[in-house]
C-alpha cells in the first residue's frame, strides 16, 4: 500500500469512502486527541514526562511509597475536571458512532472526554481519573468532590486513589480482553493522537492488521509506520473533515 499524506483533499475522500464502504471501525486514541482541549500530552514537546519522571510520579510502586506524588501530578486536573471540555475530535468520533461507522472507541486517556462528547461505547483501558476510591474501605468518590488534603484521605482514614492504571500495574483483565477482541474483529482502526509505543495498548493496531483491517493514522507526526493511510493533521481538524466528506456522500 502506497503511503498517502495529508496534502490531498482526495485523501480525505478516499478515507471517508473506505469508512463508509467497510464500516466496523474502531478508534484507538491517545493523549493527542485531547491536546486541543488543553490537556498536555506525555512525550511530545513540553509533554508531561519531560517535566515529571513517570516512575517517580505515576508508578504503583511510587504511589505505595508516597501517594502525594501522584496526587500532586493529577490533583489539580481532578479538582478542575469540569473545566475540560471535549474538542472537535472527540465530537467527530461521537458523530461517527452515531452514523454507525465507529462501533467503539478504545482510549488510553483517563480524562473522560470521549464520554463527555457523547461516545457511548468507550473502553478506557487506562481507567478514569474522575473515579476515585478508598484503598482501605473501597468507598467511591466522584471528581471534583474529593476531600481536601495531600494526599486526600477517605472518611475512614484510608488513602484515596484514582481508578487509573499506573506504571507497573496490570490493566484490568476483562477490560483489556474486550479491547483485544474489539481490535481483532474490526475492519478499520483509526489510530488517533498516540505515539503507539506503550504496551499493551500498542499491540492493538497489530492485532487489527492481523485481521486485515486497514489502519488510518491521524497524528501530527508519523508514529505508526505500518499505517495504510497517514493523515498528518491535528485530530480536531482531520476528524471533522472526514465527517464532512462522509456527509457529502449521503447528499450525492
Ligand atoms: N492531533 C493529533 N495528534 C496529536 C496532537 C493533535 N492535536 N497533538 C499531539 N499529537 C500526537 C503526538 O504527535 C504523539 O504522537 O499525539 C501523540 C501523543 O503521544 P504520547 O504523549 O506518548 O501519548 P499517548 O500515546 O497517549 O501515551 C500512551 O503512555 O504514559 C502513558 O498512560 C500514559 O496513556 C498514556 C500512554
Short mmCIF file of C-alpha atoms and ligand atoms in Angstrom, two decimals:
data_model
loop_
_atom_site.label_atom_id
_atom_site.label_comp_id
_atom_site.label_asym_id
_atom_site.label_seq_id
_atom_site.Cartn_x
_atom_site.Cartn_y
_atom_site.Cartn_z
CA UNK A 1 0.00 0.00 0.00
CA UNK A 2 1.43 3.33 -1.02
CA UNK A 3 1.62 5.72 1.91
CA UNK A 4 -0.58 8.76 1.49
CA UNK A 5 -0.14 12.06 3.22
CA UNK A 6 -2.49 14.78 4.16
CA UNK A 7 -1.72 17.21 1.31
CA UNK A 8 -4.53 15.98 -0.98
CA UNK A 9 -8.23 16.53 -0.38
CA UNK A 10 -8.55 13.30 -2.33
CA UNK A 11 -7.06 11.52 0.68
CA UNK A 12 -9.96 12.62 2.86
CA UNK A 13 -12.43 11.45 0.23
CA UNK A 14 -10.66 8.10 -0.04
CA UNK A 15 -10.59 7.61 3.74
CA UNK A 16 -14.23 8.67 4.02
CA UNK A 17 -15.20 6.25 1.24
CA UNK A 18 -13.30 3.43 2.97
CA UNK A 19 -15.10 4.15 6.25
CA UNK A 20 -18.50 4.14 4.56
CA UNK A 21 -17.80 1.01 2.46
CA UNK A 22 -16.20 -1.02 5.26
CA UNK A 23 -17.74 0.40 8.43
CA UNK A 24 -16.92 -1.68 11.53
CA UNK A 25 -14.32 0.88 12.56
CA UNK A 26 -12.62 1.00 15.96
CA UNK A 27 -10.78 4.10 17.13
CA UNK A 28 -7.71 3.78 19.36
CA UNK A 29 -6.94 7.19 20.86
CA UNK A 30 -4.13 8.67 22.90
CA UNK A 31 -3.26 11.99 24.52
CA UNK A 32 -3.12 13.76 21.14
CA UNK A 33 -6.90 13.59 20.80
CA UNK A 34 -7.22 15.69 24.00
CA UNK A 35 -4.36 18.08 23.23
CA UNK A 36 -6.78 20.63 21.71
CA UNK A 37 -8.80 20.50 24.93
CA UNK A 38 -5.77 21.93 26.72
CA UNK A 39 -4.62 18.65 28.26
CA UNK A 40 -0.85 18.07 27.94
CA UNK A 41 0.42 15.01 26.10
CA UNK A 42 3.20 12.90 27.57
CA UNK A 43 6.02 12.55 25.04
CA UNK A 44 5.70 15.41 22.62
CA UNK A 45 7.41 18.79 23.01
CA UNK A 46 6.65 20.08 26.52
CA UNK A 47 4.87 16.86 27.44
CA UNK A 48 4.22 15.73 30.99
CA UNK A 49 7.07 13.21 31.07
CA UNK A 50 9.54 15.96 30.15
CA UNK A 51 8.70 17.65 33.46
CA UNK A 52 7.93 14.66 35.66
CA UNK A 53 9.66 11.27 35.87
CA UNK A 54 6.75 8.84 35.31
CA UNK A 55 8.41 6.23 37.52
CA UNK A 56 8.62 8.73 40.40
CA UNK A 57 5.16 10.25 39.91
CA UNK A 58 2.98 7.71 38.13
CA UNK A 59 4.10 4.20 39.07
CA UNK A 60 2.24 1.96 41.54
CA UNK A 61 5.50 1.47 43.45
CA UNK A 62 5.89 5.23 43.90
CA UNK A 63 2.22 5.55 44.85
CA UNK A 64 2.60 2.96 47.60
CA UNK A 65 5.68 4.79 48.94
CA UNK A 66 4.27 8.32 48.71
CA UNK A 67 0.76 8.80 47.21
CA UNK A 68 1.14 12.59 47.38
CA UNK A 69 3.46 12.46 44.34
CA UNK A 70 0.69 11.16 42.06
CA UNK A 71 -1.85 13.44 43.68
CA UNK A 72 0.48 16.42 43.09
CA UNK A 73 0.57 15.42 39.41
CA UNK A 74 -3.15 14.76 38.97
CA UNK A 75 -4.92 16.54 41.85
CA UNK A 76 -5.33 19.88 40.05
CA UNK A 77 -6.88 18.23 36.97
CA UNK A 78 -9.30 16.25 39.13
CA UNK A 79 -10.43 19.36 41.04
CA UNK A 80 -10.77 21.37 37.79
CA UNK A 81 -12.17 18.48 35.72
CA UNK A 82 -15.37 20.36 34.91
CA UNK A 83 -13.28 22.99 33.09
CA UNK A 84 -12.01 20.49 30.50
CA UNK A 85 -14.34 20.08 27.57
CA UNK A 86 -14.31 17.73 24.58
CA UNK A 87 -12.82 19.25 21.41
CA UNK A 88 -13.90 18.78 17.78
CA UNK A 89 -12.00 15.50 17.58
CA UNK A 90 -13.97 13.89 20.43
CA UNK A 91 -17.21 15.30 18.99
CA UNK A 92 -16.45 13.96 15.49
CA UNK A 93 -15.75 10.48 16.88
CA UNK A 94 -19.12 10.57 18.70
CA UNK A 95 -20.78 11.60 15.40
CA UNK A 96 -19.06 8.71 13.59
CA UNK A 97 -20.50 6.37 16.23
CA UNK A 98 -23.99 7.83 15.70
CA UNK A 99 -23.51 7.29 11.93
CA UNK A 100 -22.89 3.61 12.66
CA UNK A 101 -19.30 3.82 11.35
CA UNK A 102 -17.27 3.84 14.60
CA UNK A 103 -18.51 1.00 16.78
CA UNK A 104 -16.11 1.54 19.67
CA UNK A 105 -13.53 3.98 20.98
CA UNK A 106 -10.65 2.36 22.85
CA UNK A 107 -8.84 5.13 24.68
CA UNK A 108 -5.59 5.30 26.64
CA UNK A 109 -6.74 8.64 28.03
CA UNK A 110 -8.02 8.99 31.59
CA UNK A 111 -9.78 12.35 31.09
CA UNK A 112 -13.28 11.01 30.38
CA UNK A 113 -13.71 13.39 27.40
CA UNK A 114 -14.93 10.77 24.90
CA UNK A 115 -17.95 10.00 27.10
CA UNK A 116 -18.44 13.71 27.76
CA UNK A 117 -18.57 14.22 23.95
CA UNK A 118 -21.33 11.62 23.66
CA UNK A 119 -19.46 8.47 22.61
CA UNK A 120 -21.39 5.56 24.09
CA UNK A 121 -19.14 2.54 23.52
CA UNK A 122 -15.86 3.60 25.13
CA UNK A 123 -13.23 1.26 26.57
CA UNK A 124 -10.99 3.21 28.97
CA UNK A 125 -8.05 0.82 29.11
CA UNK A 126 -6.03 3.05 31.47
CA UNK A 127 -9.03 3.86 33.65
CA UNK A 128 -10.59 7.20 34.51
CA UNK A 129 -9.25 9.96 36.78
CA UNK A 130 -12.79 11.05 37.69
CA UNK A 131 -13.45 7.78 39.56
CA UNK A 132 -11.67 7.79 42.91
CA UNK A 133 -11.87 5.14 45.64
CA UNK A 134 -10.53 4.43 49.11
CA UNK A 135 -7.78 1.80 49.23
CA UNK A 136 -8.95 0.79 52.73
CA UNK A 137 -12.76 0.60 52.59
CA UNK A 138 -13.46 0.92 48.85
CA UNK A 139 -15.75 3.94 49.25
CA UNK A 140 -16.10 5.70 45.90
CA UNK A 141 -15.73 9.40 45.30
CA UNK A 142 -16.51 11.30 42.07
CA UNK A 143 -14.38 14.19 40.76
CA UNK A 144 -14.32 17.04 41.57
CA UNK A 145 -15.72 16.12 45.01
CA UNK A 146 -12.50 14.94 46.63
CA UNK A 147 -11.74 15.59 50.34
CA UNK A 148 -9.05 18.20 50.99
CA UNK A 149 -5.57 17.05 51.95
CA UNK A 150 -2.41 15.96 50.15
CA UNK A 151 -2.86 13.10 49.68
CA UNK A 152 -6.65 13.16 50.26
CA UNK A 153 -7.98 10.65 52.79
CA UNK A 154 -11.28 8.84 53.00
CA UNK A 155 -13.63 9.48 55.92
CA UNK A 156 -12.39 6.13 57.26
CA UNK A 157 -8.81 7.42 57.20
CA UNK A 158 -7.78 5.35 54.17
CA UNK A 159 -5.77 6.78 51.25
CA UNK A 160 -7.73 7.70 48.11
CA UNK A 161 -6.58 6.56 44.68
CA UNK A 162 -7.98 7.48 41.25
CA UNK A 163 -9.18 4.49 39.24
CA UNK A 164 -6.27 4.75 36.78
CA UNK A 165 -3.68 2.19 35.73
CA UNK A 166 -0.26 3.28 36.98
CA UNK A 167 3.05 2.11 35.53
CA UNK A 168 3.77 -1.33 36.92
CA UNK A 169 0.06 -2.15 37.30
CA UNK A 170 -1.76 -4.70 35.16
CA UNK A 171 -4.67 -3.46 33.06
CA UNK A 172 -7.99 -4.88 34.30
CA UNK A 173 -8.15 -8.27 32.54
CA UNK A 174 -11.79 -8.01 31.44
CA UNK A 175 -11.28 -4.50 30.05
CA UNK A 176 -8.21 -5.41 28.02
CA UNK A 177 -9.75 -8.67 26.77
CA UNK A 178 -12.65 -6.61 25.41
CA UNK A 179 -10.20 -4.16 23.77
CA UNK A 180 -8.30 -7.08 22.19
CA UNK A 181 -11.47 -8.76 20.91
CA UNK A 182 -12.73 -5.44 19.51
CA UNK A 183 -9.39 -4.74 17.77
CA UNK A 184 -9.15 -8.26 16.35
CA UNK A 185 -12.60 -8.07 14.72
CA UNK A 186 -12.63 -4.56 13.25
CA UNK A 187 -12.14 -3.79 9.54
CA UNK A 188 -10.66 -0.34 10.08
CA UNK A 189 -8.68 1.06 13.01
CA UNK A 190 -8.50 4.83 13.34
CA UNK A 191 -5.28 5.46 15.28
CA UNK A 192 -5.69 8.97 16.68
CA UNK A 193 -3.12 11.00 18.61
CA UNK A 194 -1.00 8.24 20.06
CA UNK A 195 2.74 7.55 19.97
CA UNK A 196 1.67 3.88 19.91
CA UNK A 197 4.66 2.74 21.98
CA UNK A 198 3.20 1.93 25.40
CA UNK A 199 2.18 -1.72 25.73
CA UNK A 200 -0.12 -3.48 25.92
CA UNK A 201 -2.18 -0.78 24.11
CA UNK A 202 0.48 -0.56 21.39
CA UNK A 203 -0.20 -4.20 20.44
CA UNK A 204 -3.80 -3.43 19.40
CA UNK A 205 -3.09 -1.94 15.94
CA UNK A 206 -1.04 -5.06 15.09
CA UNK A 207 -3.94 -7.23 16.20
CA UNK A 208 -6.19 -5.27 13.84
CA UNK A 209 -3.68 -5.63 10.97
CA UNK A 210 -3.52 -9.39 11.52
CA UNK A 211 -7.24 -9.38 10.85
CA UNK A 212 -6.59 -7.49 7.58
CA UNK A 213 -8.02 -4.25 8.97
CA UNK A 214 -6.88 -1.02 7.35
CA UNK A 215 -5.03 1.34 9.69
CA UNK A 216 -5.69 5.06 9.31
CA UNK A 217 -3.36 7.15 11.42
CA UNK A 218 -4.27 10.72 12.40
CA UNK A 219 -1.32 12.42 14.08
CA UNK A 220 0.87 15.49 13.78
CA UNK A 221 3.92 13.25 13.44
CA UNK A 222 4.42 9.77 11.99
CA UNK A 223 4.07 7.38 14.91
CA UNK A 224 2.84 4.20 13.22
CA UNK A 225 4.84 3.45 10.05
CA UNK A 226 2.68 0.42 9.23
CA UNK A 227 -0.39 2.63 8.72
CA UNK A 228 -2.17 2.22 5.37
CA UNK A 229 -3.12 5.91 5.41
CA UNK A 230 -1.32 8.69 7.29
CA UNK A 231 -3.22 11.93 7.86
CA UNK A 232 -0.64 14.34 9.27
CA UNK A 233 -3.11 16.80 10.72
CA UNK A 234 -4.43 17.83 14.13
CA UNK A 235 -7.19 15.47 15.21
CA UNK A 236 -9.54 18.42 15.84
CA UNK A 237 -9.18 19.34 12.15
CA UNK A 238 -8.85 15.94 10.48
CA UNK A 239 -11.80 14.11 12.09
CA UNK A 240 -14.42 16.81 11.35
CA UNK A 241 -13.08 16.88 7.74
CA UNK A 242 -13.68 13.13 7.48
CA UNK A 243 -17.23 13.55 8.84
CA UNK A 244 -17.87 16.32 6.30
CA UNK A 245 -16.65 14.11 3.43
CA UNK A 246 -18.94 11.29 4.57
CA UNK A 247 -21.90 13.68 4.77
CA UNK A 248 -21.18 14.77 1.17
CA UNK A 249 -21.62 11.14 0.03
CA UNK A 250 -25.03 10.92 1.61
CA UNK A 251 -26.11 14.07 -0.30
CA UNK A 252 -24.75 12.79 -3.68
N1 LIG B 1 -3.71 15.86 16.96
C1 LIG B 1 -3.24 14.62 16.68
N2 LIG B 1 -2.15 14.08 17.27
C2 LIG B 1 -1.52 14.84 18.19
C3 LIG B 1 -1.94 16.15 18.54
C4 LIG B 1 -3.09 16.65 17.88
N3 LIG B 1 -3.58 17.88 18.14
N4 LIG B 1 -1.09 16.64 19.48
C5 LIG B 1 -0.18 15.67 19.72
N5 LIG B 1 -0.43 14.60 18.94
C6 LIG B 1 0.26 13.30 18.92
C7 LIG B 1 1.74 13.36 19.15
O1 LIG B 1 2.42 13.56 17.91
C8 LIG B 1 2.03 11.97 19.73
O2 LIG B 1 2.30 11.02 18.70
O3 LIG B 1 -0.25 12.54 19.99
C9 LIG B 1 0.73 11.60 20.43
C10 LIG B 1 0.81 11.65 21.94
O4 LIG B 1 1.73 10.67 22.34
P1 LIG B 1 2.00 10.47 23.90
O5 LIG B 1 2.25 11.80 24.53
O6 LIG B 1 3.03 9.39 24.02
O7 LIG B 1 0.61 9.95 24.49
P2 LIG B 1 -0.01 8.50 24.38
O8 LIG B 1 0.32 7.86 23.09
O9 LIG B 1 -1.44 8.63 24.73
O10 LIG B 1 0.74 7.72 25.58
C11 LIG B 1 0.28 6.41 25.87
O11 LIG B 1 1.58 6.39 27.89
O12 LIG B 1 2.32 7.47 29.75
C12 LIG B 1 1.42 6.56 29.30
O13 LIG B 1 -0.62 6.10 30.32
C13 LIG B 1 0.03 7.06 29.54
O14 LIG B 1 -1.93 6.65 28.20
C14 LIG B 1 -0.58 7.12 28.15
C15 LIG B 1 0.30 6.18 27.35
#
